[in-house]
mmCIF file of C-alpha atoms in Angstrom:
data_model
loop_
_atom_site.group_PDB
_atom_site.id
_atom_site.type_symbol
_atom_site.label_atom_id
_atom_site.label_comp_id
_atom_site.label_asym_id
_atom_site.label_seq_id
_atom_site.Cartn_x
_atom_site.Cartn_y
_atom_site.Cartn_z
ATOM 1 C CA UNK A 134 101.453 94.099 112.505
ATOM 2 C CA UNK A 135 98.720 94.586 115.079
ATOM 3 C CA UNK A 136 98.372 97.853 116.917
ATOM 4 C CA UNK A 137 99.525 97.522 120.505
ATOM 5 C CA UNK A 138 96.409 99.240 121.851
ATOM 6 C CA UNK A 139 92.881 99.110 120.364
ATOM 7 C CA UNK A 140 92.250 102.199 118.255
ATOM 8 C CA UNK A 141 89.426 104.632 118.986
ATOM 9 C CA UNK A 142 87.482 106.624 116.361
ATOM 10 C CA UNK A 143 87.535 110.409 116.247
ATOM 11 C CA UNK A 144 86.902 113.375 113.971
ATOM 12 C CA UNK A 145 89.727 115.614 112.877
ATOM 13 C CA UNK A 146 89.486 119.272 113.849
ATOM 14 C CA UNK A 147 92.811 120.380 112.387
ATOM 15 C CA UNK A 148 96.380 119.298 111.783
ATOM 16 C CA UNK A 149 99.069 121.881 112.546
ATOM 17 C CA UNK A 150 102.807 122.251 113.105
ATOM 18 C CA UNK A 151 103.089 119.018 111.075
ATOM 19 C CA UNK A 152 103.132 116.763 114.122
ATOM 20 C CA UNK A 153 100.002 117.848 116.013
ATOM 21 C CA UNK A 154 96.322 117.164 115.377
ATOM 22 C CA UNK A 155 93.319 118.359 117.365
ATOM 23 C CA UNK A 156 90.502 115.797 117.346
ATOM 24 C CA UNK A 157 87.062 115.153 118.796
ATOM 25 C CA UNK A 158 86.416 111.746 120.362
ATOM 26 C CA UNK A 159 83.031 110.038 120.143
ATOM 27 C CA UNK A 160 82.215 111.124 123.707
ATOM 28 C CA UNK A 161 82.711 114.764 122.720
ATOM 29 C CA UNK A 162 86.102 115.277 124.351
ATOM 30 C CA UNK A 163 88.664 117.267 122.396
ATOM 31 C CA UNK A 164 92.211 115.881 122.485
ATOM 32 C CA UNK A 165 95.507 116.594 120.772
ATOM 33 C CA UNK A 166 97.148 113.638 119.043
ATOM 34 C CA UNK A 167 100.691 113.130 117.805
ATOM 35 C CA UNK A 168 100.857 112.955 114.011
ATOM 36 C CA UNK A 169 103.907 110.885 113.027
ATOM 37 C CA UNK A 170 104.047 112.128 109.454
ATOM 38 C CA UNK A 171 106.466 114.838 108.244
ATOM 39 C CA UNK A 172 104.901 115.044 104.777
ATOM 40 C CA UNK A 173 102.199 117.341 103.480
ATOM 41 C CA UNK A 174 99.488 114.669 103.943
ATOM 42 C CA UNK A 175 97.799 116.089 100.861
ATOM 43 C CA UNK A 176 94.124 115.094 100.827
ATOM 44 C CA UNK A 177 94.333 113.374 104.223
ATOM 45 C CA UNK A 178 93.977 116.184 106.744
ATOM 46 C CA UNK A 179 90.595 117.679 105.967
ATOM 47 C CA UNK A 180 88.631 118.965 108.984
ATOM 48 C CA UNK A 181 85.750 116.684 109.869
ATOM 49 C CA UNK A 182 87.125 113.474 108.390
ATOM 50 C CA UNK A 183 86.913 110.275 110.381
ATOM 51 C CA UNK A 184 90.227 109.125 111.809
ATOM 52 C CA UNK A 185 91.474 106.463 114.218
ATOM 53 C CA UNK A 186 93.698 107.187 117.207
ATOM 54 C CA UNK A 187 95.844 104.899 119.332
ATOM 55 C CA UNK A 188 95.668 105.724 123.053
ATOM 56 C CA UNK A 189 98.660 105.291 125.333
ATOM 57 C CA UNK A 190 99.322 105.554 129.064
ATOM 58 C CA UNK A 191 103.074 106.056 128.727
ATOM 59 C CA UNK A 192 104.093 108.643 131.376
ATOM 60 C CA UNK A 193 107.036 109.650 129.167
ATOM 61 C CA UNK A 194 104.708 110.790 126.376
ATOM 62 C CA UNK A 195 103.130 114.218 126.643
ATOM 63 C CA UNK A 196 100.400 113.377 124.134
ATOM 64 C CA UNK A 197 98.146 110.464 125.052
ATOM 65 C CA UNK A 198 96.952 109.695 121.537
ATOM 66 C CA UNK A 199 98.681 108.915 118.245
ATOM 67 C CA UNK A 200 96.956 109.398 114.876
ATOM 68 C CA UNK A 201 97.191 106.127 112.966
ATOM 69 C CA UNK A 202 94.511 105.947 110.247
ATOM 70 C CA UNK A 203 92.219 107.943 108.002
ATOM 71 C CA UNK A 204 88.885 106.182 107.521
ATOM 72 C CA UNK A 205 87.488 107.084 104.096
ATOM 73 C CA UNK A 206 84.118 105.707 105.225
ATOM 74 C CA UNK A 207 83.750 103.665 102.048
ATOM 75 C CA UNK A 208 85.505 100.542 103.290
ATOM 76 C CA UNK A 209 88.993 101.916 102.617
ATOM 77 C CA UNK A 210 91.702 103.194 104.939
ATOM 78 C CA UNK A 211 94.965 105.110 104.715
ATOM 79 C CA UNK A 212 97.722 104.711 107.285
ATOM 80 C CA UNK A 213 99.264 108.072 108.171
ATOM 81 C CA UNK A 214 101.943 107.023 110.671
ATOM 82 C CA UNK A 215 105.164 106.780 108.644
ATOM 83 C CA UNK A 216 106.832 104.604 111.298
ATOM 84 C CA UNK A 217 104.278 101.818 110.925
ATOM 85 C CA UNK A 218 105.341 100.543 107.462
ATOM 86 C CA UNK A 219 108.850 99.709 108.676
ATOM 87 C CA UNK A 220 107.455 97.661 111.536
ATOM 88 C CA UNK A 221 105.065 95.838 109.216
ATOM 89 C CA UNK A 222 107.769 95.282 106.617
ATOM 90 C CA UNK A 223 110.262 94.014 109.173
ATOM 91 C CA UNK A 224 107.792 91.307 110.184
ATOM 92 C CA UNK A 225 107.278 90.365 106.525
ATOM 93 C CA UNK A 226 111.022 90.261 105.807
ATOM 94 C CA UNK A 227 111.782 88.114 108.842
ATOM 95 C CA UNK A 228 109.000 85.729 107.809
ATOM 96 C CA UNK A 229 110.501 85.705 104.270
ATOM 97 C CA UNK A 230 107.148 86.777 102.831
ATOM 98 C CA UNK A 231 108.596 89.157 100.219
ATOM 99 C CA UNK A 232 109.398 86.836 97.277
ATOM 100 C CA UNK A 233 112.102 89.076 95.809
ATOM 101 C CA UNK A 234 113.932 89.059 99.155
ATOM 102 C CA UNK A 235 112.974 85.660 100.553
ATOM 103 C CA UNK A 236 116.493 84.245 100.146
ATOM 104 C CA UNK A 237 117.797 86.470 102.936
ATOM 105 C CA UNK A 238 117.597 85.143 106.483
ATOM 106 C CA UNK A 239 119.323 87.975 108.357
ATOM 107 C CA UNK A 240 117.438 91.279 108.633
ATOM 108 C CA UNK A 241 119.120 94.223 110.359
ATOM 109 C CA UNK A 242 117.135 97.464 110.759
ATOM 110 C CA UNK A 243 118.548 100.992 110.960
ATOM 111 C CA UNK A 244 122.154 100.256 109.958
ATOM 112 C CA UNK A 245 124.538 103.189 109.457
ATOM 113 C CA UNK A 246 125.910 103.536 105.933
ATOM 114 C CA UNK A 247 126.966 106.109 103.387
ATOM 115 C CA UNK A 248 127.353 109.742 104.396
ATOM 116 C CA UNK A 249 125.777 109.946 107.838
ATOM 117 C CA UNK A 250 122.716 107.941 106.758
ATOM 118 C CA UNK A 251 120.875 104.890 108.038
ATOM 119 C CA UNK A 252 119.415 102.241 105.780
ATOM 120 C CA UNK A 253 115.981 100.965 106.802
ATOM 121 C CA UNK A 254 117.037 97.336 106.374
ATOM 122 C CA UNK A 255 120.301 95.576 105.591
ATOM 123 C CA UNK A 256 119.747 92.002 104.405
ATOM 124 C CA UNK A 257 122.599 89.499 104.445
ATOM 125 C CA UNK A 258 122.980 85.878 103.456
ATOM 126 C CA UNK A 259 126.117 83.800 102.784
ATOM 127 C CA UNK A 260 126.738 83.533 99.049
ATOM 128 C CA UNK A 261 124.546 86.544 98.196
ATOM 129 C CA UNK A 262 125.383 90.237 97.882
ATOM 130 C CA UNK A 263 124.426 92.405 100.836
ATOM 131 C CA UNK A 264 121.123 94.116 100.072
ATOM 132 C CA UNK A 265 120.280 97.641 101.194
ATOM 133 C CA UNK A 266 116.534 98.304 101.386
ATOM 134 C CA UNK A 267 115.206 101.854 101.671
ATOM 135 C CA UNK A 268 111.481 102.058 102.467
ATOM 136 C CA UNK A 269 109.196 104.904 101.447
ATOM 137 C CA UNK A 270 105.687 105.267 102.814
ATOM 138 C CA UNK A 271 103.175 106.161 100.076
ATOM 139 C CA UNK A 272 99.940 107.891 101.097
ATOM 140 C CA UNK A 273 99.167 110.324 98.264
ATOM 141 C CA UNK A 274 96.406 109.611 95.765
ATOM 142 C CA UNK A 275 95.129 112.307 93.400
ATOM 143 C CA UNK A 276 93.492 109.952 90.894
ATOM 144 C CA UNK A 277 91.266 106.974 91.739
ATOM 145 C CA UNK A 278 93.371 103.863 92.194
ATOM 146 C CA UNK A 279 96.722 105.606 91.676
ATOM 147 C CA UNK A 280 99.201 106.007 94.534
ATOM 148 C CA UNK A 281 101.970 108.585 94.153
ATOM 149 C CA UNK A 282 105.232 109.525 95.859
ATOM 150 C CA UNK A 283 106.295 111.979 97.158
ATOM 151 C CA UNK A 284 103.549 114.243 98.499
ATOM 152 C CA UNK A 285 106.000 117.129 99.000
ATOM 153 C CA UNK A 286 109.556 118.040 98.032
ATOM 154 C CA UNK A 287 111.914 115.541 99.657
ATOM 155 C CA UNK A 288 115.587 116.476 99.683
ATOM 156 C CA UNK A 289 116.103 113.626 102.133
ATOM 157 C CA UNK A 290 114.605 111.151 99.677
ATOM 158 C CA UNK A 291 116.886 112.420 96.916
ATOM 159 C CA UNK A 292 119.883 111.991 99.210
ATOM 160 C CA UNK A 293 118.839 108.405 99.920
ATOM 161 C CA UNK A 294 118.800 107.646 96.186
ATOM 162 C CA UNK A 295 122.400 108.823 95.942
ATOM 163 C CA UNK A 296 123.366 106.619 98.880
ATOM 164 C CA UNK A 297 121.766 103.587 97.231
ATOM 165 C CA UNK A 298 123.681 104.259 94.012
ATOM 166 C CA UNK A 299 126.920 104.329 96.018
ATOM 167 C CA UNK A 300 126.094 100.859 97.397
ATOM 168 C CA UNK A 301 125.599 99.563 93.851
ATOM 169 C CA UNK A 302 129.026 100.915 92.906
ATOM 170 C CA UNK A 303 130.518 98.999 95.831
ATOM 171 C CA UNK A 304 129.104 95.734 94.500
ATOM 172 C CA UNK A 305 126.052 95.469 96.729
ATOM 173 C CA UNK A 306 122.372 95.224 95.873
ATOM 174 C CA UNK A 307 120.154 98.270 96.517
ATOM 175 C CA UNK A 308 116.360 98.424 96.584
ATOM 176 C CA UNK A 309 113.828 101.231 96.886
ATOM 177 C CA UNK A 310 110.672 99.684 98.325
ATOM 178 C CA UNK A 311 107.547 101.814 98.087
ATOM 179 C CA UNK A 312 104.951 100.640 100.585
ATOM 180 C CA UNK A 313 101.499 101.913 99.622
ATOM 181 C CA UNK A 314 99.765 102.592 102.901
ATOM 182 C CA UNK A 315 96.295 102.869 101.403
ATOM 183 C CA UNK A 316 93.764 100.190 100.513
ATOM 184 C CA UNK A 317 92.169 102.007 97.569
ATOM 185 C CA UNK A 318 95.142 101.946 95.161
ATOM 186 C CA UNK A 319 96.509 99.254 92.863
ATOM 187 C CA UNK A 320 98.783 101.420 90.683
ATOM 188 C CA UNK A 321 101.822 103.572 91.429
ATOM 189 C CA UNK A 322 103.644 106.514 89.865
ATOM 190 C CA UNK A 323 106.190 109.118 90.858
ATOM 191 C CA UNK A 324 104.730 112.583 91.475
ATOM 192 C CA UNK A 325 107.254 114.315 89.219
ATOM 193 C CA UNK A 326 105.226 117.530 89.206
ATOM 194 C CA UNK A 327 105.620 117.797 92.985
ATOM 195 C CA UNK A 328 109.368 117.052 93.112
ATOM 196 C CA UNK A 329 111.025 116.888 89.675
ATOM 197 C CA UNK A 330 114.477 116.678 91.283
ATOM 198 C CA UNK A 331 113.519 113.481 93.107
ATOM 199 C CA UNK A 332 111.946 112.003 89.971
ATOM 200 C CA UNK A 333 115.108 112.700 87.938
ATOM 201 C CA UNK A 334 117.309 111.233 90.684
ATOM 202 C CA UNK A 335 115.136 108.132 90.764
ATOM 203 C CA UNK A 336 115.433 107.598 87.001
ATOM 204 C CA UNK A 337 119.212 107.957 87.280
ATOM 205 C CA UNK A 338 119.331 105.524 90.214
ATOM 206 C CA UNK A 339 117.334 102.925 88.289
ATOM 207 C CA UNK A 340 119.663 103.302 85.317
ATOM 208 C CA UNK A 341 122.575 102.556 87.615
ATOM 209 C CA UNK A 342 121.019 99.402 89.024
ATOM 210 C CA UNK A 343 118.863 100.420 91.970
ATOM 211 C CA UNK A 344 115.823 98.145 92.007
ATOM 212 C CA UNK A 345 112.218 99.223 92.648
ATOM 213 C CA UNK A 346 109.628 97.196 94.535
ATOM 214 C CA UNK A 347 106.063 98.329 95.196
ATOM 215 C CA UNK A 348 103.858 96.612 97.752
ATOM 216 C CA UNK A 349 100.352 97.317 98.956
ATOM 217 C CA UNK A 350 99.056 96.877 102.498
ATOM 218 C CA UNK A 351 96.000 95.477 104.243
ATOM 219 C CA UNK A 352 94.735 98.036 106.740
ATOM 220 C CA UNK A 353 92.045 98.034 109.400
ATOM 221 C CA UNK A 354 91.692 99.500 112.890
ATOM 222 C CA UNK A 355 93.222 96.238 114.096
ATOM 223 C CA UNK A 356 96.540 96.588 112.276
ATOM 224 C CA UNK A 357 98.558 96.976 109.079
ATOM 225 C CA UNK A 358 100.085 94.131 107.108
ATOM 226 C CA UNK A 359 102.159 93.956 103.926
ATOM 227 C CA UNK A 360 99.943 92.569 101.190
ATOM 228 C CA UNK A 361 100.792 92.054 97.516
ATOM 229 C CA UNK A 362 103.187 93.395 94.939
ATOM 230 C CA UNK A 363 101.849 95.676 92.218
ATOM 231 C CA UNK A 364 105.247 95.670 90.514
ATOM 232 C CA UNK A 365 104.289 92.629 88.485
ATOM 233 C CA UNK A 366 101.150 94.287 87.088
ATOM 234 C CA UNK A 367 103.087 96.456 84.686
ATOM 235 C CA UNK A 368 103.249 99.450 87.004
ATOM 236 C CA UNK A 369 105.369 102.169 85.396
#
């Protein structure tokens, strides 16, 4: 998935009120960018770090920049916009590039299900069980090479696990797909110390048949693409 508008580099001044970030552009101008990430962004919002912003000229948008990437300045990037993974994954699903889901030709995003919830993707194919795919964006890394989820307590994520279990009980297939939106990680683990309730709910969901997939991404200021599975590398 390519970014619609070429990104511009900046330096972060501060992130505040979760969805706002003050930044300094290369020409010295200070701007406020929209930060599309409701999480804690642990380790990703340090003042002075290099970031990449996407400009826009949409008259309906109050903020003229969106924060898309953290540039670790060592050749690696982290995507911080939690809406981007779904767009990248949708393209991969429609192109049947996810081997575990390649048999499905119909991909429907944002379908209502369960108790006032929406599934990220509903996959259907004649002769196969309907498959409900919930996507989680992974950006936390506290140890070199290890990506973790969540980065803060997520009651919403725990609710989603319960909804997936209910789909299993109705005879459908349910998948939790963790999309690692960083290029410096090739392992994955649940951050049980951050949200033990979520970790326990996940273990219960797996025991009841909810499947887990973990995919990495290729990231640059040009775009974000689904890359390879780390599930098959013995990830716990």
